Amino acid sequence: DAKTTQPTSMDCAEGRAANLPCNHSTISGNEYVYWYRQIHSQGPQYIIHGLKNNETNEMASLIITEDRKSSTLILPHATLRDTAVYYCIVRPYTGNQFYFGTGTSLTVIP
Amino acid sequence: EADIYQTPRYLVIGTGKKITLECSQTMGHDKMYWYQQDPGMELHLIHYSYGVNSTEKGDLSSESTVSRIRTEHFPLTLESARPSHTSQYLCASSSAWETQYFGPGTRLLVL
């Protein structure tokens, strides 16, 4: 079962930062937070993951609260191509699968 | 970027036909997975493999079968397709317990 709660949908203006929240209040100490996105029913695309420290890569930044009960994915300058369903997933590092849940449908508006 | 391929991308087939969906990866990953996703719905794991000659069923019951004779290849077979099998099938692979990388998917329509 998915262990995360995300808003069903969000809008973001093109060029602005998109901040996608995720609650994972029951996260365990050995569980990582992963973010994927799925553009128009293509295969999910890995974005970023983290344990407790904030992470940044060429696609996004991941901010995890100190108590690890929530996190935020930040797309610094959203483009129309970022319109997708974004999945926040909590998973033990040794887990064999990802529970994707229903995610957040992000629409970037021109 | 991951190199994982699925063929065909789209398949329309009649009831009762045998089909095989192909999945290949060139990354040498030990672990491979098959997920099923209906339009607008969640992904569900139907099969996974930890390595050659290893296959396991996932959380979602599926009438499909898989095989893992080579590390890079993880085909999924439906012996007798039915309309209820209409869905999108997504293949993924990972190294050890790391990030899973997905293929583009196969959209199956059974008439």
PDB file of C-alpha atoms in Angstrom, chain B residues 40-94:
ATOM      1  CA  GLY B  40      -5.572   6.891 -15.212  1.00  0.00           C
ATOM      2  CA  MET B  41      -4.961   4.276 -12.575  1.00  0.00           C
ATOM      3  CA  GLU B  42      -2.071   3.184 -10.377  1.00  0.00           C
ATOM      4  CA  LEU B  43       0.792   0.955 -11.431  1.00  0.00           C
ATOM      5  CA  HIS B  44       0.683  -2.560  -9.996  1.00  0.00           C
ATOM      6  CA  LEU B  45       3.586  -4.989  -9.862  1.00  0.00           C
ATOM      7  CA  ILE B  46       2.712  -8.301 -11.538  1.00  0.00           C
ATOM      8  CA  HIS B  47       6.099 -10.038 -11.879  1.00  0.00           C
ATOM      9  CA  TYR B  48       9.703  -9.555 -10.878  1.00  0.00           C
ATOM     10  CA  SER B  49      13.013 -11.317 -11.209  1.00  0.00           C
ATOM     11  CA  TYR B  50      16.174 -11.121  -9.125  1.00  0.00           C
ATOM     12  CA  GLY B  51      18.305 -12.714 -11.795  1.00  0.00           C
ATOM     13  CA  VAL B  52      18.586 -15.475 -14.357  1.00  0.00           C
ATOM     14  CA  ASN B  53      16.173 -18.357 -13.702  1.00  0.00           C
ATOM     15  CA  SER B  54      14.499 -16.378 -10.902  1.00  0.00           C
ATOM     16  CA  THR B  55      10.899 -15.176 -11.248  1.00  0.00           C
ATOM     17  CA  GLU B  56       8.302 -14.194  -8.671  1.00  0.00           C
ATOM     18  CA  LYS B  57       4.717 -13.004  -8.771  1.00  0.00           C
ATOM     19  CA  GLY B  58       3.922  -9.499  -7.654  1.00  0.00           C
ATOM     20  CA  ASP B  59       1.073  -8.120  -5.595  1.00  0.00           C
ATOM     21  CA  LEU B  60      -1.435  -8.045  -8.443  1.00  0.00           C
ATOM     22  CA  SER B  61      -2.564 -11.446  -9.656  1.00  0.00           C
ATOM     23  CA  SER B  62      -1.982 -11.868 -13.361  1.00  0.00           C
ATOM     24  CA  GLU B  63      -2.639 -14.649 -15.828  1.00  0.00           C
ATOM     25  CA  SER B  64       0.565 -13.764 -17.621  1.00  0.00           C
ATOM     26  CA  THR B  65       3.826 -15.638 -17.209  1.00  0.00           C
ATOM     27  CA  VAL B  66       7.437 -14.501 -17.445  1.00  0.00           C
ATOM     28  CA  SER B  67      10.828 -16.056 -18.002  1.00  0.00           C
ATOM     29  CA  ARG B  68      14.407 -14.952 -17.354  1.00  0.00           C
ATOM     30  CA  ILE B  69      16.818 -17.023 -19.369  1.00  0.00           C
ATOM     31  CA  ARG B  70      19.216 -14.160 -20.031  1.00  0.00           C
ATOM     32  CA  THR B  71      20.093 -11.240 -17.792  1.00  0.00           C
ATOM     33  CA  GLU B  72      19.103  -8.645 -20.347  1.00  0.00           C
ATOM     34  CA  HIS B  73      15.799 -10.166 -21.411  1.00  0.00           C
ATOM     35  CA  PHE B  74      12.524 -10.504 -19.461  1.00  0.00           C
ATOM     36  CA  PRO B  75       9.596 -11.374 -21.740  1.00  0.00           C
ATOM     37  CA  LEU B  76       5.978 -11.552 -20.604  1.00  0.00           C
ATOM     38  CA  THR B  77       3.579 -14.016 -22.200  1.00  0.00           C
ATOM     39  CA  LEU B  78      -0.187 -14.329 -22.297  1.00  0.00           C
ATOM     40  CA  GLU B  79      -1.162 -17.784 -23.537  1.00  0.00           C
ATOM     41  CA  SER B  80      -4.709 -16.773 -24.463  1.00  0.00           C
ATOM     42  CA  ALA B  81      -5.451 -13.070 -24.562  1.00  0.00           C
ATOM     43  CA  ARG B  82      -8.794 -11.785 -23.324  1.00  0.00           C
ATOM     44  CA  PRO B  83     -10.378  -8.315 -23.323  1.00  0.00           C
ATOM     45  CA  SER B  84      -9.727  -8.131 -19.570  1.00  0.00           C
ATOM     46  CA  HIS B  85      -5.995  -8.134 -20.374  1.00  0.00           C
ATOM     47  CA  THR B  86      -6.324  -4.795 -22.141  1.00  0.00           C
ATOM     48  CA  SER B  87      -3.941  -2.491 -20.320  1.00  0.00           C
ATOM     49  CA  GLN B  88      -0.527  -0.891 -20.435  1.00  0.00           C
ATOM     50  CA  TYR B  89       2.408  -3.099 -19.444  1.00  0.00           C
ATOM     51  CA  LEU B  90       5.553  -1.419 -18.144  1.00  0.00           C
ATOM     52  CA  CYS B  91       8.913  -3.090 -17.720  1.00  0.00           C
ATOM     53  CA  ALA B  92      11.604  -1.821 -15.362  1.00  0.00           C
ATOM     54  CA  SER B  93      15.055  -2.842 -14.214  1.00  0.00           C
ATOM     55  CA  SER B  94      17.388  -1.990 -11.373  1.00  0.00           C
TER      56      SER B  94
END
